[in-house]
């Protein structure tokens, strides 16, 4: 039996049948179970911030798992406390932290904060954006602006109102005394790496202030260096009430975080929320290694510099299939003129480059933050050749 046959026999069908089985990785490269190597510009969907098998993560995880792998939330531990202190320090704002295991769970925490914020004044509505993505749990799905993903699971919690991403007038009309919170991504991630018009986040802040609603910024994909800043919202000079994180924070170990800033950090009373595994010592040790390495190796500067090089190289491909290059830092979309993204993904894979068809007409690149210009120069010709093959 092949590995594909074994997969198809026992796994639920929600992911279809993936095209590859990966075996190991090092830096920005991974190898499949047949020994073929690939440049990894998917990065575990914007997760593997330090690449694969980074010595700092390996050492931190091995040390911690050998010391104490799990405590539950009944006891304190130093890695979790240090990680919370580091995150609050990076925000440079008065804040409190809840640790979860994933992006969806970080958003569940944010939605529960919104419920508590709205309870005193009888508000429960959440305003979100069309084409947004906030996760697959029933709560996070209820505010995800993708009807095809949402509707099979109706009825979902509500009320939720969706507006067009970046449309300040629509947001102004939607946000009012009934609004408990607005949840927004700094740039649509799963929606195709679509940045909003300049100043959009500041407008969201203004409208939330005027209505007394919480501003929740979902930085699950954009946060922890992806755009060359610790938080994409910080780069915009915006102070949200709640920031959610996951993906790149753990560098491949599962962890999510919900940061409550100012009064939003004071909403939970003992017993209001919890997670058995959330913020377990091993994931926290990995996340601390990620934050230390980003700092010590000046990776935010690397993301900005190599990200510009990547954007320039993508812009120079000159394929008739390419409509636009979008994004910031090491988070780029190659928007196509038609629905060829899956074909481009497959053709790139055949050439030893992993990219992701995030939408039928959009190829996403979210490589590790340790990427070098030389690796960009190796990868982009492979993508160009894949585009040539698909266009011919
Ligand atoms: N929020 C955003 C912006 C995301 O991009 C994602 C995942 O892609 C999530 C939330 C959900 O994260 P997870 O898959 O870890 O639950």
PDB file of C-alpha atoms in Angstrom, residues 57 97 108 137 141 147 187 207 256 274 278 291 333 353 360-361 385 387:
ATOM      1  CA  UNK A  57      13.971  25.713  18.741  1.00  0.00           C
ATOM      2  CA  UNK A  97      -2.230  37.414  27.928  1.00  0.00           C
ATOM      3  CA  UNK A 108     -12.506  32.214  20.581  1.00  0.00           C
ATOM      4  CA  UNK A 137     -14.289  26.413  15.336  1.00  0.00           C
ATOM      5  CA  UNK A 141     -16.280  30.396  11.795  1.00  0.00           C
ATOM      6  CA  UNK A 147     -19.947  31.925   3.024  1.00  0.00           C
ATOM      7  CA  UNK A 187      -4.265  42.335   5.600  1.00  0.00           C
ATOM      8  CA  UNK A 207     -15.322  53.950  14.615  1.00  0.00           C
ATOM      9  CA  UNK A 256      -1.970  30.749  20.171  1.00  0.00           C
ATOM     10  CA  UNK A 274      -9.458  28.069  30.141  1.00  0.00           C
ATOM     11  CA  UNK A 278      -2.911  26.211  26.162  1.00  0.00           C
ATOM     12  CA  UNK A 291      11.247  35.713  19.754  1.00  0.00           C
ATOM     13  CA  UNK A 333       0.706  37.052  -3.295  1.00  0.00           C
ATOM     14  CA  UNK A 353       9.503  24.747  -5.017  1.00  0.00           C
ATOM     15  CA  UNK A 360      -8.065  29.759  -7.369  1.00  0.00           C
ATOM     16  CA  UNK A 361      -6.408  32.856  -8.870  1.00  0.00           C
ATOM     17  CA  UNK A 385       9.329  28.345 -15.169  1.00  0.00           C
ATOM     18  CA  UNK A 387       4.188  30.025 -14.844  1.00  0.00           C
TER      19      UNK A 387
END
